[in-house]
Tab-separated table of C-alpha atoms in Angstrom:
chain	number	residue	atom	x	y	z
A	401	MET	CA	1.613	26.458	-15.199
A	402	ILE	CA	-1.445	26.905	-12.973
A	403	ASN	CA	-2.009	30.526	-13.889
A	404	ASP	CA	-2.552	29.932	-17.566
A	405	ILE	CA	-5.176	27.241	-17.155
A	406	ASN	CA	-7.810	28.046	-19.741
A	407	VAL	CA	-10.355	25.361	-20.189
A	408	ASP	CA	-13.418	25.497	-22.360
A	409	THR	CA	-16.252	23.819	-20.468
A	410	SER	CA	-18.937	24.504	-23.065
A	411	SER	CA	-19.035	20.893	-24.209
A	412	THR	CA	-17.796	17.667	-22.685
A	413	LEU	CA	-15.511	17.004	-25.636
A	414	SER	CA	-13.801	20.404	-25.629
A	415	PHE	CA	-13.428	20.204	-21.835
A	416	PHE	CA	-11.884	16.755	-22.185
A	417	LEU	CA	-9.495	17.913	-24.931
A	418	ASP	CA	-8.408	20.927	-22.850
A	419	VAL	CA	-7.836	18.960	-19.674
A	420	LEU	CA	-5.999	16.019	-21.234
A	421	PRO	CA	-2.698	17.790	-22.117
A	422	LEU	CA	-2.657	19.391	-18.668
A	423	LEU	CA	-3.093	16.058	-16.914
A	424	LEU	CA	-0.464	14.468	-19.148
A	425	LYS	CA	1.995	17.100	-17.898
A	426	GLY	CA	1.003	16.158	-14.354
A	427	LEU	CA	1.454	12.515	-15.233
A	428	GLN	CA	5.111	13.173	-16.081
A	429	VAL	CA	5.626	14.535	-12.568
A	430	THR	CA	3.769	11.525	-11.133
A	431	ILE	CA	5.973	9.072	-13.008
A	432	ALA	CA	9.176	10.970	-12.192
A	433	ALA	CA	8.298	11.016	-8.481
A	434	ALA	CA	7.462	7.305	-8.557
A	435	LEU	CA	10.723	6.361	-10.282
A	436	LEU	CA	12.825	8.526	-7.967
A	437	GLY	CA	10.998	7.149	-4.927
A	438	PHE	CA	11.510	3.603	-6.188
A	439	ALA	CA	15.233	4.212	-6.729
A	440	ILE	CA	15.561	5.535	-3.165
A	441	ALA	CA	13.573	2.554	-1.843
A	442	LEU	CA	15.825	0.092	-3.713
A	443	VAL	CA	19.053	1.555	-2.312
A	444	ALA	CA	17.816	2.387	1.207
A	445	GLY	CA	16.103	-0.996	1.453
A	446	LEU	CA	19.346	-2.799	0.649
A	447	PHE	CA	21.166	-0.681	3.219
A	448	PHE	CA	18.557	-1.474	5.915
A	449	ALA	CA	18.451	-5.153	4.953
A	450	ILE	CA	22.221	-5.402	5.481
A	451	LEU	CA	22.093	-3.536	8.819
A	452	ARG	CA	19.207	-5.771	9.837
A	453	GLN	CA	21.494	-8.815	9.386
A	454	ALA	CA	24.209	-7.212	11.524
A	455	PRO	CA	25.805	-9.717	13.921
A	456	THR	CA	25.202	-7.516	16.968
A	457	ARG	CA	21.678	-6.939	18.294
A	458	LEU	CA	22.742	-3.419	19.198
A	459	ILE	CA	22.357	-2.602	15.497
A	460	SER	CA	19.891	-5.181	14.219
A	461	TRP	CA	17.126	-4.564	16.787
A	462	PRO	CA	16.855	-0.774	16.430
A	463	VAL	CA	16.869	-1.221	12.655
A	464	ALA	CA	14.108	-3.839	12.917
A	465	VAL	CA	11.992	-1.551	15.110
A	466	PHE	CA	12.615	1.403	12.784
A	467	LEU	CA	11.578	-0.630	9.726
A	468	GLU	CA	8.432	-1.853	11.485
A	469	PHE	CA	7.624	1.735	12.483
A	470	VAL	CA	8.145	3.067	8.962
A	471	ARG	CA	6.023	0.305	7.465
A	472	ASP	CA	3.127	0.520	9.919
A	473	THR	CA	2.519	4.277	9.979
A	474	PRO	CA	0.641	6.203	7.289
A	475	LEU	CA	2.647	7.667	4.416
A	476	LEU	CA	0.590	10.873	4.679
A	477	ILE	CA	1.835	11.586	8.207
A	478	GLN	CA	5.423	10.661	7.344
A	479	LEU	CA	5.175	13.018	4.398
A	480	PHE	CA	3.928	15.893	6.583
A	481	PHE	CA	6.588	15.079	9.146
A	482	LEU	CA	9.397	15.359	6.594
A	483	TYR	CA	7.826	18.333	4.814
A	484	TYR	CA	7.390	20.463	7.924
A	485	VAL	CA	10.211	19.161	10.127
A	486	LEU	CA	13.222	18.965	7.786
A	487	PRO	CA	13.271	22.767	7.222
A	488	VAL	CA	13.439	23.243	11.020
A	489	TYR	CA	16.809	21.481	10.897
A	490	GLY	CA	17.954	23.565	7.946
A	491	ILE	CA	17.277	20.948	5.275
A	492	THR	CA	15.121	22.669	2.688
A	493	LEU	CA	14.196	20.387	-0.159
A	494	PRO	CA	11.690	21.163	-2.898
A	495	ALA	CA	8.285	19.562	-2.239
A	496	PHE	CA	8.880	17.108	-5.066
A	497	MET	CA	12.115	15.828	-3.482
A	498	THR	CA	10.555	15.621	-0.019
A	499	GLY	CA	7.769	13.544	-1.527
A	500	ALA	CA	10.165	11.194	-3.285
A	501	VAL	CA	12.204	10.777	-0.091
A	502	ALA	CA	9.072	10.038	1.984
A	503	ILE	CA	7.856	7.451	-0.532
A	504	GLY	CA	11.325	5.943	-0.786
A	505	LEU	CA	11.645	5.725	2.993
A	506	GLN	CA	8.271	4.067	3.507
A	507	TYR	CA	8.873	1.576	0.723
A	508	SER	CA	12.414	0.848	1.892
A	509	GLY	CA	10.647	-0.919	4.779
A	510	TYR	CA	9.043	-3.196	2.226
A	511	THR	CA	12.064	-3.659	-0.038
A	512	ALA	CA	14.247	-4.517	2.977
A	513	GLU	CA	11.859	-7.391	3.779
A	514	ILE	CA	11.882	-8.458	0.121
A	515	TYR	CA	15.688	-8.580	0.022
A	516	ARG	CA	15.746	-10.503	3.299
A	517	ALA	CA	13.207	-13.022	2.009
A	518	GLY	CA	15.047	-13.329	-1.314
A	519	ILE	CA	18.352	-14.061	0.394
A	520	GLY	CA	16.646	-16.323	2.945
A	521	ALA	CA	15.136	-18.384	0.132
A	522	ILE	CA	18.570	-19.501	-1.079
A	523	GLY	CA	19.204	-23.079	0.001
A	524	ARG	CA	21.640	-23.873	2.830
A	525	GLY	CA	23.567	-26.031	0.384
A	526	GLN	CA	24.700	-22.952	-1.526
A	527	TRP	CA	26.206	-21.434	1.622
A	528	GLU	CA	27.841	-24.712	2.582
A	529	ALA	CA	29.248	-25.200	-0.906
A	530	SER	CA	30.678	-21.670	-0.768
A	531	THR	CA	32.354	-22.462	2.539
A	532	ALA	CA	33.682	-25.725	1.106
A	533	LEU	CA	35.134	-23.786	-1.839
A	534	ASN	CA	36.756	-21.399	0.649
A	535	LEU	CA	35.000	-18.300	-0.685
A	536	THR	CA	35.103	-15.215	1.515
A	537	SER	CA	31.738	-13.946	2.772
A	538	GLY	CA	31.879	-10.945	0.424
A	539	ARG	CA	32.568	-13.203	-2.524
A	540	THR	CA	29.840	-15.641	-1.451
A	541	TYR	CA	27.315	-12.815	-1.561
A	542	ALA	CA	28.630	-11.344	-4.809
A	543	VAL	CA	28.921	-14.438	-6.984
A	544	VAL	CA	26.683	-17.047	-5.366
A	545	ILE	CA	23.859	-15.614	-3.278
A	546	ILE	CA	22.882	-12.302	-4.878
A	547	PRO	CA	22.856	-13.570	-8.498
A	548	GLN	CA	20.409	-16.286	-7.443
A	549	ALA	CA	18.363	-13.935	-5.274
A	550	ILE	CA	17.756	-11.415	-8.080
A	551	PRO	CA	15.145	-13.420	-10.058
A	552	ARG	CA	13.382	-14.234	-6.780
A	553	VAL	CA	13.015	-10.608	-5.690
A	554	ILE	CA	12.041	-9.107	-9.063
A	555	PRO	CA	8.292	-9.931	-8.949
A	556	ALA	CA	7.920	-8.492	-5.438
A	557	LEU	CA	9.974	-5.400	-6.293
A	558	GLY	CA	7.781	-4.912	-9.361
A	559	ASN	CA	4.695	-4.940	-7.145
A	560	CYS	CA	6.406	-2.292	-5.025
A	561	LEU	CA	6.949	-0.089	-8.077
A	562	VAL	CA	3.294	-0.306	-9.070
A	563	GLY	CA	2.311	0.358	-5.438
A	564	ILE	CA	4.530	3.441	-5.351
A	565	LEU	CA	2.945	4.717	-8.545
A	566	LYS	CA	-0.440	4.605	-6.857
A	567	GLU	CA	0.885	6.401	-3.752
A	568	THR	CA	2.207	9.422	-5.664
A	569	PRO	CA	-1.155	11.286	-5.710
A	570	ILE	CA	-0.574	11.771	-1.958
A	571	LEU	CA	2.143	14.247	-2.952
A	572	SER	CA	-0.651	16.625	-3.995
A	573	THR	CA	-1.139	17.299	-0.253
A	574	ILE	CA	2.275	18.959	-0.046
A	575	SER	CA	1.595	21.100	-3.127
A	576	VAL	CA	3.451	19.018	-5.714
A	577	LEU	CA	1.789	19.730	-9.049
A	578	GLU	CA	1.184	16.162	-10.063
A	579	MET	CA	-1.796	14.749	-11.911
A	580	LEU	CA	-4.359	14.624	-9.109
A	581	ASN	CA	-3.475	18.118	-7.921
A	582	LEU	CA	-3.941	19.522	-11.430
A	583	ALA	CA	-7.254	17.669	-11.784
A	584	ILE	CA	-8.476	19.211	-8.523
A	585	ILE	CA	-7.245	22.686	-9.501
A	586	VAL	CA	-9.179	22.410	-12.766
A	587	GLY	CA	-12.193	21.269	-10.731
A	588	ASP	CA	-11.841	24.216	-8.363
A	589	ARG	CA	-11.639	26.677	-11.258
A	590	THR	CA	-14.534	25.317	-13.282
A	591	TYR	CA	-16.721	23.590	-10.667
A	592	HIS	CA	-16.650	20.527	-12.919
A	593	TYR	CA	-14.893	17.783	-10.994
A	594	THR	CA	-16.221	14.683	-12.720
A	595	ILE	CA	-14.301	14.883	-15.979
A	596	PRO	CA	-10.833	15.838	-14.661
A	597	LEU	CA	-11.051	13.346	-11.773
A	598	THR	CA	-12.336	10.528	-13.966
A	599	LEU	CA	-9.664	11.277	-16.531
A	600	ALA	CA	-7.007	11.232	-13.792
A	601	GLY	CA	-8.307	7.831	-12.675
A	602	VAL	CA	-8.316	6.438	-16.221
A	603	LEU	CA	-4.775	7.704	-16.924
A	604	MET	CA	-3.636	6.217	-13.612
A	605	LEU	CA	-5.150	2.873	-14.577
A	606	LEU	CA	-3.438	2.991	-17.976
A	607	VAL	CA	-0.044	3.816	-16.499
A	608	THR	CA	-0.230	1.183	-13.743
A	609	SER	CA	-1.321	-1.399	-16.339
A	610	VAL	CA	1.620	-0.525	-18.576
A	611	PHE	CA	4.031	-0.697	-15.622
A	612	ALA	CA	2.544	-4.001	-14.461
A	613	TYR	CA	3.027	-5.365	-17.994
A	614	LEU	CA	6.646	-4.139	-18.110
A	615	VAL	CA	7.339	-5.754	-14.731
A	616	ARG	CA	5.851	-9.037	-15.980
A	617	PHE	CA	8.038	-8.751	-19.090
A	618	ILE	CA	11.224	-8.219	-17.032
A	619	GLU	CA	10.180	-11.102	-14.798
A	620	PHE	CA	10.077	-13.424	-17.805
A	621	THR	CA	13.269	-12.173	-19.441
A	622	VAL	CA	15.451	-12.604	-16.359
A	623	PRO	CA	16.568	-16.249	-16.304
A	624	LYS	CA	15.131	-18.180	-13.369
A	625	THR	CA	18.511	-19.751	-12.620
A	626	GLY	CA	20.003	-16.360	-11.836
A	627	ILE	CA	22.184	-13.706	-13.351
A	628	ARG	CA	25.869	-14.302	-13.821
A	629	LEU	CA	27.859	-11.432	-12.352
A	630	ARG	CA	31.512	-11.091	-13.267
B	154	MET	CA	7.092	15.576	27.577
B	155	GLY	CA	4.363	17.917	28.853
B	156	VAL	CA	3.814	19.131	25.310
B	157	TRP	CA	3.440	15.562	24.121
B	158	THR	CA	0.649	14.765	26.598
B	159	ALA	CA	-1.135	17.991	25.668
B	160	TYR	CA	-0.885	17.106	21.981
B	161	PHE	CA	-1.998	13.562	22.681
B	162	GLU	CA	-5.118	14.851	24.444
B	163	TYR	CA	-6.018	16.974	21.442
B	164	LEU	CA	-5.234	14.252	18.884
B	165	SER	CA	-6.933	11.449	20.833
B	166	VAL	CA	-10.346	12.950	19.962
B	167	GLY	CA	-9.625	11.864	16.384
B	168	ILE	CA	-8.867	8.267	17.371
B	169	GLU	CA	-12.585	7.520	17.508
B	170	ALA	CA	-13.120	8.579	13.880
B	171	THR	CA	-10.056	6.612	12.763
B	172	VAL	CA	-11.241	3.479	14.568
B	173	VAL	CA	-14.813	3.846	13.269
B	174	VAL	CA	-13.645	4.308	9.670
B	175	TRP	CA	-11.227	1.390	10.026
B	176	THR	CA	-13.821	-0.961	11.515
B	177	ILE	CA	-16.566	-0.215	8.999
B	178	SER	CA	-14.306	-0.298	5.968
B	179	PHE	CA	-12.281	-3.342	7.006
B	180	ILE	CA	-15.359	-5.445	7.766
B	181	SER	CA	-17.009	-4.349	4.509
B	182	ALA	CA	-13.746	-5.042	2.669
B	183	VAL	CA	-13.635	-8.607	4.016
B	184	VAL	CA	-17.235	-9.205	2.916
B	185	ILE	CA	-16.564	-7.743	-0.551
B	186	ALA	CA	-13.347	-9.751	-0.780
B	187	PHE	CA	-15.129	-13.040	-0.086
B	188	VAL	CA	-17.957	-12.366	-2.551
B	189	VAL	CA	-15.663	-11.160	-5.350
B	190	GLY	CA	-12.986	-13.770	-4.666
B	191	VAL	CA	-15.477	-16.643	-4.740
B	192	VAL	CA	-17.190	-15.285	-7.861
B	193	ARG	CA	-13.866	-15.152	-9.668
B	194	PHE	CA	-12.743	-18.531	-8.355
B	195	GLN	CA	-15.991	-20.303	-9.260
B	196	GLN	CA	-15.961	-18.547	-12.657
B	197	VAL	CA	-19.623	-17.540	-12.330
B	198	PRO	CA	-20.718	-16.534	-15.854
B	199	VAL	CA	-21.070	-12.772	-16.515
B	200	LEU	CA	-20.446	-11.864	-12.868
B	201	ARG	CA	-16.814	-12.965	-13.119
B	202	HIS	CA	-16.205	-10.348	-15.813
B	203	VAL	CA	-17.848	-7.670	-13.677
B	204	ALA	CA	-15.676	-8.792	-10.752
B	205	PHE	CA	-12.540	-8.696	-12.921
B	206	VAL	CA	-13.249	-5.141	-14.081
B	207	TYR	CA	-13.992	-4.057	-10.498
B	208	VAL	CA	-10.750	-5.518	-9.164
B	209	GLU	CA	-8.639	-4.051	-11.968
B	210	ILE	CA	-10.139	-0.574	-11.594
B	211	PHE	CA	-9.796	-0.396	-7.831
B	212	ARG	CA	-6.361	-1.984	-7.697
B	213	GLY	CA	-5.146	-0.032	-10.701
B	214	THR	CA	-5.969	3.469	-9.537
B	215	SER	CA	-4.874	5.423	-6.531
B	216	LEU	CA	-7.007	5.415	-3.368
B	217	LEU	CA	-6.798	9.191	-3.109
B	218	VAL	CA	-8.175	9.567	-6.648
B	219	GLN	CA	-10.995	7.162	-5.748
B	220	LEU	CA	-11.816	9.060	-2.555
B	221	PHE	CA	-11.885	12.406	-4.354
B	222	TRP	CA	-13.957	10.898	-7.116
B	223	LEU	CA	-16.544	9.569	-4.665
B	224	TYR	CA	-16.523	12.811	-2.688
B	225	PHE	CA	-16.610	15.373	-5.509
B	226	SER	CA	-18.126	13.512	-8.434
B	227	LEU	CA	-20.926	11.401	-6.981
B	228	PRO	CA	-22.899	14.518	-5.915
B	229	LEU	CA	-22.507	15.944	-9.429
B	230	ILE	CA	-24.085	12.890	-11.022
B	231	GLY	CA	-26.946	12.962	-8.567
B	232	TYR	CA	-25.849	10.869	-5.598
B	233	SER	CA	-25.079	13.009	-2.594
B	234	VAL	CA	-23.110	11.132	0.048
B	235	SER	CA	-21.816	12.286	3.407
B	236	PRO	CA	-18.004	12.488	3.800
B	237	MET	CA	-18.178	9.515	6.169
B	238	THR	CA	-20.021	7.379	3.600
B	239	ALA	CA	-17.624	8.411	0.844
B	240	ALA	CA	-14.643	7.601	3.072
B	241	CYS	CA	-15.872	4.169	4.141
B	242	LEU	CA	-17.113	3.332	0.643
B	243	GLY	CA	-13.793	4.302	-0.950
B	244	LEU	CA	-11.685	2.415	1.576
B	245	ALA	CA	-13.955	-0.644	1.511
B	246	LEU	CA	-14.046	-0.866	-2.286
B	247	ASN	CA	-10.283	-0.315	-2.559
B	248	SER	CA	-9.284	-2.829	0.118
B	249	GLY	CA	-12.022	-5.222	-0.974
B	250	ALA	CA	-10.343	-5.424	-4.382
B	251	TYR	CA	-7.002	-6.270	-2.769
B	252	GLY	CA	-8.682	-8.704	-0.359
B	253	SER	CA	-10.456	-10.533	-3.182
B	254	GLU	CA	-7.058	-11.493	-4.570
B	255	ILE	CA	-6.129	-12.916	-1.142
B	256	VAL	CA	-9.335	-14.988	-1.132
B	257	ARG	CA	-8.832	-16.143	-4.715
B	258	GLY	CA	-5.188	-17.002	-4.054
B	259	ALA	CA	-6.023	-19.034	-0.948
B	260	LEU	CA	-8.822	-20.891	-2.772
B	261	THR	CA	-6.513	-21.659	-5.690
B	262	ALA	CA	-3.873	-22.960	-3.286
B	263	VAL	CA	-6.158	-25.743	-2.014
B	264	SER	CA	-4.835	-29.014	-3.403
B	265	ARG	CA	-6.422	-30.516	-6.546
B	266	ASP	CA	-6.930	-33.808	-4.672
B	267	GLN	CA	-9.484	-32.190	-2.398
B	268	PHE	CA	-11.671	-31.316	-5.388
B	269	GLU	CA	-11.297	-34.806	-6.850
B	270	ALA	CA	-12.212	-36.409	-3.530
B	271	ALA	CA	-15.255	-34.121	-3.281
B	272	THR	CA	-16.322	-35.134	-6.800
B	273	ALA	CA	-15.806	-38.792	-5.916
B	274	LEU	CA	-18.091	-38.317	-2.899
B	275	ASN	CA	-20.718	-36.753	-5.180
B	276	PHE	CA	-20.560	-33.263	-3.629
B	277	ASN	CA	-21.967	-30.531	-5.863
B	278	SER	CA	-19.936	-27.404	-6.458
B	279	THR	CA	-21.585	-25.368	-3.661
B	280	GLN	CA	-21.058	-28.174	-1.145
B	281	THR	CA	-17.464	-28.593	-2.291
B	282	LEU	CA	-16.852	-24.886	-1.808
B	283	LEU	CA	-18.575	-24.504	1.556
B	284	LYS	CA	-17.657	-27.796	3.195
B	285	ILE	CA	-14.286	-28.719	1.698
B	286	VAL	CA	-12.448	-25.812	0.123
B	287	LEU	CA	-13.359	-22.699	2.135
B	288	PRO	CA	-12.654	-24.200	5.581
B	289	GLN	CA	-9.131	-25.079	4.426
B	290	ALA	CA	-8.588	-21.822	2.557
B	291	VAL	CA	-9.706	-19.570	5.422
B	292	VAL	CA	-6.732	-20.703	7.508
B	293	GLU	CA	-4.380	-19.517	4.771
B	294	MET	CA	-6.211	-16.207	4.418
B	295	VAL	CA	-5.837	-15.049	8.017
B	296	PRO	CA	-2.207	-13.789	7.948
B	297	PRO	CA	-2.587	-11.824	4.667
B	298	PHE	CA	-5.853	-10.346	5.942
B	299	GLY	CA	-3.933	-9.227	9.040
B	300	ASN	CA	-1.524	-7.383	6.747
B	301	LEU	CA	-4.459	-5.898	4.865
B	302	GLY	CA	-5.817	-4.636	8.191
B	303	ILE	CA	-2.612	-2.669	8.746
B	304	LEU	CA	-2.697	-1.329	5.189
B	305	VAL	CA	-6.300	-0.187	5.701
B	306	LEU	CA	-5.290	1.518	8.949
B	307	LYS	CA	-2.543	3.427	7.143
B	308	ASP	CA	-4.964	4.363	4.374
B	309	THR	CA	-7.501	5.751	6.857
B	310	ALA	CA	-5.154	8.754	7.229
B	311	LEU	CA	-6.157	9.746	3.702
B	312	VAL	CA	-9.807	10.274	4.656
B	313	SER	CA	-8.701	13.429	6.471
B	314	MET	CA	-8.397	14.876	2.953
B	315	ILE	CA	-12.173	14.631	2.501
B	316	SER	CA	-12.830	16.376	5.836
B	317	ILE	CA	-13.220	13.457	8.250
B	318	ALA	CA	-11.926	14.618	11.642
B	319	ASP	CA	-9.599	11.659	12.266
B	320	VAL	CA	-6.160	11.691	13.905
B	321	ALA	CA	-4.442	13.039	10.770
B	322	PHE	CA	-7.058	15.803	10.468
B	323	ARG	CA	-6.635	16.812	14.117
B	324	ALA	CA	-2.868	16.854	13.590
B	325	GLN	CA	-3.238	19.325	10.724
B	326	GLN	CA	-5.566	21.498	12.824
B	327	LEU	CA	-3.086	21.431	15.680
B	328	ARG	CA	-0.248	22.382	13.344
B	329	THR	CA	-2.063	25.438	12.049
B	330	MET	CA	-2.563	26.495	15.678
B	331	THR	CA	0.923	25.920	17.086
B	332	TYR	CA	3.334	25.373	14.131
B	333	ASP	CA	5.171	22.871	16.343
B	334	SER	CA	5.270	20.324	13.501
B	335	ALA	CA	8.007	18.021	14.789
B	336	ASN	CA	6.325	17.159	18.077
B	337	ILE	CA	2.804	17.029	16.681
B	338	TYR	CA	3.637	14.635	13.870
B	339	MET	CA	5.844	12.528	16.133
B	340	VAL	CA	2.898	12.017	18.525
B	341	THR	CA	0.628	11.341	15.527
B	342	LEU	CA	3.025	8.705	14.185
B	343	MET	CA	3.179	7.117	17.643
B	344	ILE	CA	-0.630	6.948	17.807
B	345	TYR	CA	-0.826	5.284	14.407
B	346	PHE	CA	1.982	2.878	15.303
B	347	THR	CA	0.189	1.890	18.512
B	348	LEU	CA	-3.047	1.335	16.590
B	349	ALA	CA	-1.094	-0.749	14.057
B	350	LEU	CA	0.336	-2.871	16.873
B	351	VAL	CA	-3.224	-3.455	18.138
B	352	VAL	CA	-4.360	-4.489	14.640
B	353	MET	CA	-1.302	-6.757	14.398
B	354	LEU	CA	-2.188	-8.333	17.743
B	355	ILE	CA	-5.782	-8.955	16.629
B	356	GLY	CA	-4.437	-10.596	13.473
B	357	LYS	CA	-2.098	-12.813	15.477
B	358	LEU	CA	-4.913	-13.818	17.838
B	359	ALA	CA	-7.111	-14.697	14.860
B	360	GLU	CA	-4.204	-16.725	13.485
B	361	ARG	CA	-3.887	-18.581	16.802
B	362	TYR	CA	-7.584	-19.302	16.689
B	363	VAL	CA	-7.527	-20.943	13.251
B	364	LYS	CA	-4.097	-22.540	13.067
B	365	PRO	CA	-2.879	-25.709	14.744
B	366	SER	CA	-0.400	-24.987	17.541
B	367	PHE	CA	2.702	-26.221	15.682
B	368	GLN	CA	2.282	-23.622	12.937
B	369	ARG	CA	1.897	-20.677	15.280
B	370	THR	CA	4.243	-17.733	15.240
B	371	PRO	CA	4.913	-15.779	18.443
B	372	LEU	CA	2.633	-12.852	19.219
B	373	LEU	CA	4.151	-9.483	18.334
B	374	ALA	CA	7.222	-10.783	16.544
B	375	LEU	CA	8.498	-7.573	14.978
B	376	GLY	CA	8.924	-8.857	11.432
B	377	ALA	CA	10.424	-12.093	12.792
B	378	MET	CA	12.994	-10.155	14.804
B	379	ARG	CA	16.037	-12.064	15.893
């Protein structure tokens, strides 16, 4: 893909038309990495949020410290850590997967807080009513608490998704061929950085706007009173 | 453990650059945030549209793209900037856009009654803003600005990509020398975490300074740990 880069820089328009399809290919990688990272963050965040609520401090405190650590250190360093350290322990993942895992891990720190806040926002009365109805704690979560928490966490999770999308260019540092990396490679080959970089920025803006709109749309379609789970 | 102290000594040289970049860009970001936030809140004609476009562009694109753009593209259109200027400018403009939403949100959250009372007392709009609304809104802005401080700290690691010799940059140098990635990056993460705790502490102290005692949260509560 990089070897057959042939761009005509004779005029701005032809340069633009040559770079665009290349960057669009990179954009697919960007979006795929963001979605995979988001999926990991959603699942890992839920896992951490549950461990965080564990009745014994032996579990809940280390998890709390870990989450704080993951949230307060730069993604770039975490990415390098995973990229260079995992192979030492025999785990060799492609750069793309390492990137998605790093993004997912960092954002699981955020999603865990979102889940916790969403569950915390449910009124005491709901818990008391569940006890009065003799529901088990599993059933209380499944049919009372979580269905009501979902509409509360969706806006914040949507912000996370858009945030993740804007973090993916960092993956260019571990040689993932996403949009920014391709833009820089084109710049390196042609010594014209302005057009590919500007185009990458504009495409990024378009994609984040579309995602932000989709998130807003989902936010409005999900009923505020909660989702009925059977 | 001996390796860790040796690595720390090498990496600690970069702490200065990280702290300098953080300080300059965070302070500039706060200034930008107040100007842009107030312009958008007061709906200043023309300027509010400029502010809207600015916020959307810098919140909508990735910081790394912005940094590369400032670093590679500004010289090509005739403005040569040093890496340090590009780094601080990029971080300040990016975080300023996020901060302006904090300012605007806090201003919007001030109760309608306050504006009506100000009108009843014949305050003009500047007086209302400076004497009534901002003093109340600033209290609400402090905790989110503390969070922004931590975000800016994490983002400073990206300026190593445009050749600023900060902690992340030193870590990469050290890795090419020793290939002992696990220990190097562990020490690097520890340094950043410590710096983040310091930023968090500053935020909490600022919060103590502006908030009445009954609303205070304990210093260094790890995400309201229980």
